[in-house]
mmCIF file of C-alpha atoms in Angstrom:
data_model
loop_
_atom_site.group_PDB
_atom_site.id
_atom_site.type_symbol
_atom_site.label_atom_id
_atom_site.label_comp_id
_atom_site.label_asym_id
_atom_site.label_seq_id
_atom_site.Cartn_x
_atom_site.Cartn_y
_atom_site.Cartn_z
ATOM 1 C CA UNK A 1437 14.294 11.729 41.788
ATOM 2 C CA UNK A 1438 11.378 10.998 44.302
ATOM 3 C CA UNK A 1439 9.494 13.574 42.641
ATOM 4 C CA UNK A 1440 9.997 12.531 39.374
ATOM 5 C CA UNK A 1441 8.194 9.133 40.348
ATOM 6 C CA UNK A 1442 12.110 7.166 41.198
ATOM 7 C CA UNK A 1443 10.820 5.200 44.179
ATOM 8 C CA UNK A 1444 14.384 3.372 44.094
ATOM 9 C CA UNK A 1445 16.199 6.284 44.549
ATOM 10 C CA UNK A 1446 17.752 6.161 48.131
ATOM 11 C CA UNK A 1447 19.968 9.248 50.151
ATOM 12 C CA UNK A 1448 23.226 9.153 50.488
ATOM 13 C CA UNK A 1449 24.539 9.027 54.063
ATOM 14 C CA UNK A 1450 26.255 12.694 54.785
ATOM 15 C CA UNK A 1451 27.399 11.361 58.318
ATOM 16 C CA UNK A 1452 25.409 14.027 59.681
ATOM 17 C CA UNK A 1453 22.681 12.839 62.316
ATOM 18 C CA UNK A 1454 20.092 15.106 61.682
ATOM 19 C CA UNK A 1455 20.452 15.297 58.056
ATOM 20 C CA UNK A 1456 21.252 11.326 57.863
ATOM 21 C CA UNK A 1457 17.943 10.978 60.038
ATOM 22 C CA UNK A 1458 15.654 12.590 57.211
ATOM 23 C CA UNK A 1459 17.755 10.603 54.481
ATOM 24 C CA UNK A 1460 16.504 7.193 56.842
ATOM 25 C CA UNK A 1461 13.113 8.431 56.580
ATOM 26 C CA UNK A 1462 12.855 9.246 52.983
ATOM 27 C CA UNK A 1463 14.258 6.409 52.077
ATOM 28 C CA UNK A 1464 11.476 4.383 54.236
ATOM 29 C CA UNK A 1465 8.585 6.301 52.418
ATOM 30 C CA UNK A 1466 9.942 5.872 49.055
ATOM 31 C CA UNK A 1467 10.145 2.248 49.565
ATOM 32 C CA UNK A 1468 6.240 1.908 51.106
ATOM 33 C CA UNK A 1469 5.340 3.940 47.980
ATOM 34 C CA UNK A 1470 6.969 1.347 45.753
ATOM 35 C CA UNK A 1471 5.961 -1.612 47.305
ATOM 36 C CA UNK A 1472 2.506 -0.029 46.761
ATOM 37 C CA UNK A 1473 2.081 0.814 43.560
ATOM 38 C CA UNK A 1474 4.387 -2.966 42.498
ATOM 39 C CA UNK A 1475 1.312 -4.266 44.343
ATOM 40 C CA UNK A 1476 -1.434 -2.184 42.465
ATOM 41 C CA UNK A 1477 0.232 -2.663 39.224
ATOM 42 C CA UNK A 1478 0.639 -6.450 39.853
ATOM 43 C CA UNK A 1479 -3.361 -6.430 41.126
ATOM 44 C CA UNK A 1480 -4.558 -4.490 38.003
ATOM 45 C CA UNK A 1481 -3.123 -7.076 35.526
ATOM 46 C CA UNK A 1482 -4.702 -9.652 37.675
ATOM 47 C CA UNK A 1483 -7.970 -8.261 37.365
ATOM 48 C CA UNK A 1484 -7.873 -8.017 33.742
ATOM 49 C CA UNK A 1485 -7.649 -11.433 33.723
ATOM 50 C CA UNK A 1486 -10.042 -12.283 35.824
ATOM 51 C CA UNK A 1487 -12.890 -9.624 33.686
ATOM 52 C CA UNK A 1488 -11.932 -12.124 30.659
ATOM 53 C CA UNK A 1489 -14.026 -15.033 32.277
ATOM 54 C CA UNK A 1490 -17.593 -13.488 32.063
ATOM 55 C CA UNK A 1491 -17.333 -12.094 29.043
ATOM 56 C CA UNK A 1492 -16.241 -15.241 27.442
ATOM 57 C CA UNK A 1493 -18.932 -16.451 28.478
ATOM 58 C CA UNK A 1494 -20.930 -13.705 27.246
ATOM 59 C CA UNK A 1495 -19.666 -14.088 23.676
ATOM 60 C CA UNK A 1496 -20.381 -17.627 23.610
ATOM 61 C CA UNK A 1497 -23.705 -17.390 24.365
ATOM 62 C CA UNK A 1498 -24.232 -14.745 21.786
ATOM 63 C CA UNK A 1499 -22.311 -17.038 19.593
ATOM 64 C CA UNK A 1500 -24.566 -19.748 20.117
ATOM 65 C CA UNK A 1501 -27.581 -17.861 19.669
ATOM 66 C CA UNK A 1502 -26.084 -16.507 16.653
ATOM 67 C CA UNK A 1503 -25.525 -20.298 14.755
ATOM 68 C CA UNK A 1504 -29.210 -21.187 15.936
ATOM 69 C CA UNK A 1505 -31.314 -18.293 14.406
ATOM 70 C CA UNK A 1506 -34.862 -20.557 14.762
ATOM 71 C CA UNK A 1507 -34.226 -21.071 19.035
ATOM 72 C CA UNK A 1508 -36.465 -18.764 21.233
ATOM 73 C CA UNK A 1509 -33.990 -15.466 20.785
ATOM 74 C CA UNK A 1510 -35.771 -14.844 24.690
ATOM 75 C CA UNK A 1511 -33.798 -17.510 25.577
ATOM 76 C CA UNK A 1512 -31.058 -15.915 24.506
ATOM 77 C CA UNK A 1513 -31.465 -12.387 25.986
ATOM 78 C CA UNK A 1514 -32.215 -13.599 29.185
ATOM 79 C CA UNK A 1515 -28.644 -15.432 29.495
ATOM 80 C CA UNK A 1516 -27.416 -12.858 28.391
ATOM 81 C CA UNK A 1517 -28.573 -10.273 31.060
ATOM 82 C CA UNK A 1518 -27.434 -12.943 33.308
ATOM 83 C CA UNK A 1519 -23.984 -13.102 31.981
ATOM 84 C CA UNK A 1520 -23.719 -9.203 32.771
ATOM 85 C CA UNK A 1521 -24.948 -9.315 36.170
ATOM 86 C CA UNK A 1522 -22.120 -11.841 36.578
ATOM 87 C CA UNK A 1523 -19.589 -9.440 34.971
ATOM 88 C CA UNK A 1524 -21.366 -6.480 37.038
ATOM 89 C CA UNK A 1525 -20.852 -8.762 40.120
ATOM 90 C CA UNK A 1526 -17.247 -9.455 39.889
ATOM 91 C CA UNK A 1527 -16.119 -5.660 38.630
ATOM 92 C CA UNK A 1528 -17.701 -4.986 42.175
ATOM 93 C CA UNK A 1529 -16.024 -7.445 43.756
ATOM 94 C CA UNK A 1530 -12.180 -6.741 41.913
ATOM 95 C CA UNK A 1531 -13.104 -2.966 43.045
ATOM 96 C CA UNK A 1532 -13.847 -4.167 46.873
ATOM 97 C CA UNK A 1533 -10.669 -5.994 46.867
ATOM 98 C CA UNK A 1534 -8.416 -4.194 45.169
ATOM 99 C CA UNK A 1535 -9.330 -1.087 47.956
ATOM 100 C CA UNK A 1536 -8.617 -3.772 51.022
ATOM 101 C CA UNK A 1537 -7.721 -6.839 49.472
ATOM 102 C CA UNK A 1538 -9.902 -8.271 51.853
ATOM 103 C CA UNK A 1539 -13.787 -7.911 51.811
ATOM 104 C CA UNK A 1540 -16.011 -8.191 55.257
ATOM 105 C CA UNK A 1541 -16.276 -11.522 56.932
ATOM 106 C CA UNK A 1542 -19.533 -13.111 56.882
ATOM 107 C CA UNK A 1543 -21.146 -16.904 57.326
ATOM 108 C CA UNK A 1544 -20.910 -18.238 53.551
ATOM 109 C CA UNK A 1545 -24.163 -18.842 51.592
ATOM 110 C CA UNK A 1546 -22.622 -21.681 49.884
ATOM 111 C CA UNK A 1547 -25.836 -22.801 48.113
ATOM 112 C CA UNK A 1548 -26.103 -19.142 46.647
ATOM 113 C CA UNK A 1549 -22.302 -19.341 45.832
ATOM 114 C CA UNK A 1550 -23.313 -23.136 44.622
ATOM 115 C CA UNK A 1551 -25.951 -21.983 42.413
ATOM 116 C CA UNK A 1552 -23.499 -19.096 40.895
ATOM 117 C CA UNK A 1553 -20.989 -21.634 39.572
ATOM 118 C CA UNK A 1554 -23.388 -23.684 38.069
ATOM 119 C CA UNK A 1555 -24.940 -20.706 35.821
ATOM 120 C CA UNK A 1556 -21.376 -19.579 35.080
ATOM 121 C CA UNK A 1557 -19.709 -22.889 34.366
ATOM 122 C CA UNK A 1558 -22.587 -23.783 32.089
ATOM 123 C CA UNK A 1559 -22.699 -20.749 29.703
ATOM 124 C CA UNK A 1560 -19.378 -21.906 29.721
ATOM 125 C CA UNK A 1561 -19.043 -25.630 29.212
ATOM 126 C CA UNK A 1562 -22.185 -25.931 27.113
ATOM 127 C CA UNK A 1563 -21.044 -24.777 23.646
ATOM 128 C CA UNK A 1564 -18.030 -26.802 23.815
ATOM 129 C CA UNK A 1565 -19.870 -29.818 24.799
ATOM 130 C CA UNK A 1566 -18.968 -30.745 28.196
ATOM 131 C CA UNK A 1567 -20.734 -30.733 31.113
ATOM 132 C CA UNK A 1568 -20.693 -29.062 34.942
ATOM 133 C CA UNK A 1569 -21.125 -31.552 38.030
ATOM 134 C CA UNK A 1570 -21.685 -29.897 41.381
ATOM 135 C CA UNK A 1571 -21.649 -32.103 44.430
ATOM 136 C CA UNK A 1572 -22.119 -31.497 47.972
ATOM 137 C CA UNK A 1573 -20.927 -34.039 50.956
ATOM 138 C CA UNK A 1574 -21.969 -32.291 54.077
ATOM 139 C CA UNK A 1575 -20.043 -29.553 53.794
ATOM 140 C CA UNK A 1576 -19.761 -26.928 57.222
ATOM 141 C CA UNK A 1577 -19.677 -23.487 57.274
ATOM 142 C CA UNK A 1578 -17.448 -20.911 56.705
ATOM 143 C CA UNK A 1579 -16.809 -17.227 57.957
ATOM 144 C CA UNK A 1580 -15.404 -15.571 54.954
ATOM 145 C CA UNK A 1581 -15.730 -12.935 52.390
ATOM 146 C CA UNK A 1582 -17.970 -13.982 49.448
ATOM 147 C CA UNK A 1583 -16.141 -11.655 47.167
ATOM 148 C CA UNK A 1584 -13.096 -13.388 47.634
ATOM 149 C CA UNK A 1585 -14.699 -17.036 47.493
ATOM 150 C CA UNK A 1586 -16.250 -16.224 44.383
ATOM 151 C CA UNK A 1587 -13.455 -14.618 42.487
ATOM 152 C CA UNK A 1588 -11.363 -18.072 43.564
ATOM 153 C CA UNK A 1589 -13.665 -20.316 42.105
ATOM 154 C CA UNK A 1590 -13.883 -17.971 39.028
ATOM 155 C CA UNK A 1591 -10.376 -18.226 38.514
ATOM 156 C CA UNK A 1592 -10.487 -22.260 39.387
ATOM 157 C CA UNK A 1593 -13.633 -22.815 36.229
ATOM 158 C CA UNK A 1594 -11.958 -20.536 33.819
ATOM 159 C CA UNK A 1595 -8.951 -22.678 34.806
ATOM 160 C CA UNK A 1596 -11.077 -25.587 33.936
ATOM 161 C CA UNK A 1597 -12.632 -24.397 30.643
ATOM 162 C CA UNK A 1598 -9.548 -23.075 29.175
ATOM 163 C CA UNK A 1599 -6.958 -25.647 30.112
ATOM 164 C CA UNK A 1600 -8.709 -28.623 30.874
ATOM 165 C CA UNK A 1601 -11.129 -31.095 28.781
ATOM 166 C CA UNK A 1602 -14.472 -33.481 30.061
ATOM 167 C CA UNK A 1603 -16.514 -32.532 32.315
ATOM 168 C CA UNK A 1604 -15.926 -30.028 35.390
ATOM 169 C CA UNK A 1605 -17.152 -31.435 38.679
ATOM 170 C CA UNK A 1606 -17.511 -29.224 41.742
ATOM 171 C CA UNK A 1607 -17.069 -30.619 45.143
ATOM 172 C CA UNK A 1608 -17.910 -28.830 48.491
ATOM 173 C CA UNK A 1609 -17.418 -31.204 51.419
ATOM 174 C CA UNK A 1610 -15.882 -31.316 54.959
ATOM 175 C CA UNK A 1611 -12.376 -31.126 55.536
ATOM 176 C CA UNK A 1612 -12.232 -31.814 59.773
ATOM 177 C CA UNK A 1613 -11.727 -28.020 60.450
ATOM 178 C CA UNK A 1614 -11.852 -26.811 57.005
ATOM 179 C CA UNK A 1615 -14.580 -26.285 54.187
ATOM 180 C CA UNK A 1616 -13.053 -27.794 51.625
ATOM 181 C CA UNK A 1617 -14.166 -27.496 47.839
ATOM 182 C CA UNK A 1618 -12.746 -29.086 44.962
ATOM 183 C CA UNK A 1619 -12.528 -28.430 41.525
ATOM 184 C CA UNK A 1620 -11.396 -31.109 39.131
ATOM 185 C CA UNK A 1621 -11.650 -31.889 35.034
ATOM 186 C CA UNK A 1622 -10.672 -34.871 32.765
ATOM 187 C CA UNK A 1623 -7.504 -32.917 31.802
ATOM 188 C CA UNK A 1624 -4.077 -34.193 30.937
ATOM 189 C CA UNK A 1625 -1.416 -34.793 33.661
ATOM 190 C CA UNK A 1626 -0.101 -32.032 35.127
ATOM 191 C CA UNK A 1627 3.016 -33.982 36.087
ATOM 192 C CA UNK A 1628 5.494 -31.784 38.236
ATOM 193 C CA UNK A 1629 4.785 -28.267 36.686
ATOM 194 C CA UNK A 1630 3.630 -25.680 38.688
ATOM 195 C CA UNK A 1631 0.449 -24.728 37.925
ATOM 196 C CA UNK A 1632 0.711 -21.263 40.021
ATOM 197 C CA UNK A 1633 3.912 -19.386 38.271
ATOM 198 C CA UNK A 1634 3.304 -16.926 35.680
ATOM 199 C CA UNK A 1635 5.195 -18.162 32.020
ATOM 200 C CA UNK A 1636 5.238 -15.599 29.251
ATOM 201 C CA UNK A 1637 1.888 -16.347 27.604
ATOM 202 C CA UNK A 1638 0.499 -14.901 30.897
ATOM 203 C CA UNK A 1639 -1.084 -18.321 32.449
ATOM 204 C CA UNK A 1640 -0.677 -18.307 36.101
ATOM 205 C CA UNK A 1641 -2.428 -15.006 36.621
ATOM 206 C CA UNK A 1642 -5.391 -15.555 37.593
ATOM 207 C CA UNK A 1643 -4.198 -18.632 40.108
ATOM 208 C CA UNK A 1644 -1.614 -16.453 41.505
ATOM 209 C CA UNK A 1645 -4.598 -14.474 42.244
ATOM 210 C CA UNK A 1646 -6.571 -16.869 43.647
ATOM 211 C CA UNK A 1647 -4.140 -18.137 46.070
ATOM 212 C CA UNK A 1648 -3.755 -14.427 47.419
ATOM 213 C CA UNK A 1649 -7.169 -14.742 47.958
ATOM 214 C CA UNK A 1650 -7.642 -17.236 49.946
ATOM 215 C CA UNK A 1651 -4.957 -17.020 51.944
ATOM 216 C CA UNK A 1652 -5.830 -13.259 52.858
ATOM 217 C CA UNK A 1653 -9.118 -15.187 54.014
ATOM 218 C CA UNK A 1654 -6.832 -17.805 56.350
ATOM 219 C CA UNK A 1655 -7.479 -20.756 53.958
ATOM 220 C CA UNK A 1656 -5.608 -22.193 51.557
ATOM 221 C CA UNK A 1657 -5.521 -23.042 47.702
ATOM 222 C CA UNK A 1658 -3.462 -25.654 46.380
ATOM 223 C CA UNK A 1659 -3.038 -28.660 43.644
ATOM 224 C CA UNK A 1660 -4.174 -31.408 45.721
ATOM 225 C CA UNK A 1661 -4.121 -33.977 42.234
ATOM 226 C CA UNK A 1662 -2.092 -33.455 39.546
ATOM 227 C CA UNK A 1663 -4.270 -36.225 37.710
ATOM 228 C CA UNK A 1664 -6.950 -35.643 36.936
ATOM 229 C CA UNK A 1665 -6.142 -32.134 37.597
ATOM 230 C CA UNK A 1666 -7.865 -31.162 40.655
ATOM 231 C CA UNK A 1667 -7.269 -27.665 42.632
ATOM 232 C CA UNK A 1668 -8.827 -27.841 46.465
ATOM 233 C CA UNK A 1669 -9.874 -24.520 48.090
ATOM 234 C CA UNK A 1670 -9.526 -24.786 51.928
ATOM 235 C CA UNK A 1671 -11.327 -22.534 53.932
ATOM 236 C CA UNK A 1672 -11.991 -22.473 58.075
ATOM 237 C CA UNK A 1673 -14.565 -23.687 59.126
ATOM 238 C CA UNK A 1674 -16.852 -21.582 61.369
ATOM 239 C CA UNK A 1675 -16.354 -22.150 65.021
ATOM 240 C CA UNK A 1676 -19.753 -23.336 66.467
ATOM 241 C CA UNK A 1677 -22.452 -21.463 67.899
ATOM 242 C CA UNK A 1678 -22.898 -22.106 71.822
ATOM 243 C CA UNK A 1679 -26.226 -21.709 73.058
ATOM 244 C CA UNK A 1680 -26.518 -18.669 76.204
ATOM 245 C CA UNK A 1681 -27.212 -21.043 79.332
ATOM 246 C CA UNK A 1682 -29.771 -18.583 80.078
#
């Protein structure tokens, strides 16, 4: 049954030691190899999801462009080629994390990550009308993986885009011992529902995702308003340099 890919089948006890000894260990494997491939299955659908945000923005760029044949098509090509670096960027970054699920550790080039958001929220935002507002308030630094800080606020703006309405403002500011960065819209109320389980239309996905994420990078991701919806990603801050006394 093992063979034939049955990673629930388990050995029956034969109250022999040595034989019950291999049935114990069996029994072990076939449950690591099932937890395993639950957790690669579970990560591929996730990453489907999250390959949807790009090239949404891709076709509505190409949309746009489209419905205004007289603006400079250059204009048009060149946010385009953007738009695939993005998608380039985070098929890299699903393929770093799906092999560790956690991505090296390095100081956070926020205003690089900053800058990112902005370009993706706005091809975006833009042809629905609304608009992208990034703020920062002194925010410290972080040790963390970039990959994993970028696919989080990927998942947060698509979040944004899809479910939520006025305009998307982007907060990175200091939390005491945290970075702290907020992402909020003119939405509905949220009320009591739980914005992280997965219903039958698939929602959830990609913020079950996200929360993985940052917790495999000890931070945090949470609902920190219901109204206006607002979704705070806490991350350490990094401990600070002391000078050599030498």
């Amino acid at each position: 049954r093992l063979g034939d890919g049955d990673f629930t089948a388990r050995s029956p006890r034969a109250g022999i030691p040595e034989i019950d000894q291999v049935g114990e260990t069996l029994d072990a494997t076939a449950a690591r190899i099932g937890e395993t491939l639950e957790r690669e299955r579970a990560f591929s659908a996730e990453a489907s999801h999250q390959l949807r945000t790009p090239l949404t923005g891709l076709r509505l760029q190409l949309e746009a462009a489209l419905e205004t044949p007289a603006a400079d098509p250059y204009a048009a090509i060149r946010a385009g080629i953007a738009s695939a670096d993005r998608l380039e960027r985070t098929i890299e970054d699903l393929l770093a994390l799906g092999r560790e699920r956690r991505a090296p550790r390095a100081e956070l080039a926020l205003g690089a990550l900053l800058e990112e958001v902005r370009q993706a929220g706005e091809a975006l935002l833009q042809p629905q009308g609304r608009a992208l507002r990034i703020v920062r308030e002194d925010p410290p630094p972080a040790h963390v993986a970039a990959a994993a800080v970028r696919q989080v606020l990927g998942v947060l703006l698509d979040n944004a885009v899809t479910h939520g309405r006025g305009t998307v403002t982007v907060v990175a500011r200091d939390a005491g011992d945290a970075l702290a960065i907020d992402v909020a819209d003119e939405g509905s109320d949220l009320g009591e529902t739980d914005p992280f389980a997965t219903v039958p239309t698939g929602h959830g996905i990609g913020l079950r995702l996200a929360r993985g994420l940052a917790e495999a990078e000890g931070g945090r991701l949470r609902l920190s308003r219901p109204c206006p919806p607002t979704f705070t990603l806490l991350l350490p801050a990094a401990e600070p340099t002391v000078a050599d006394p030498a």
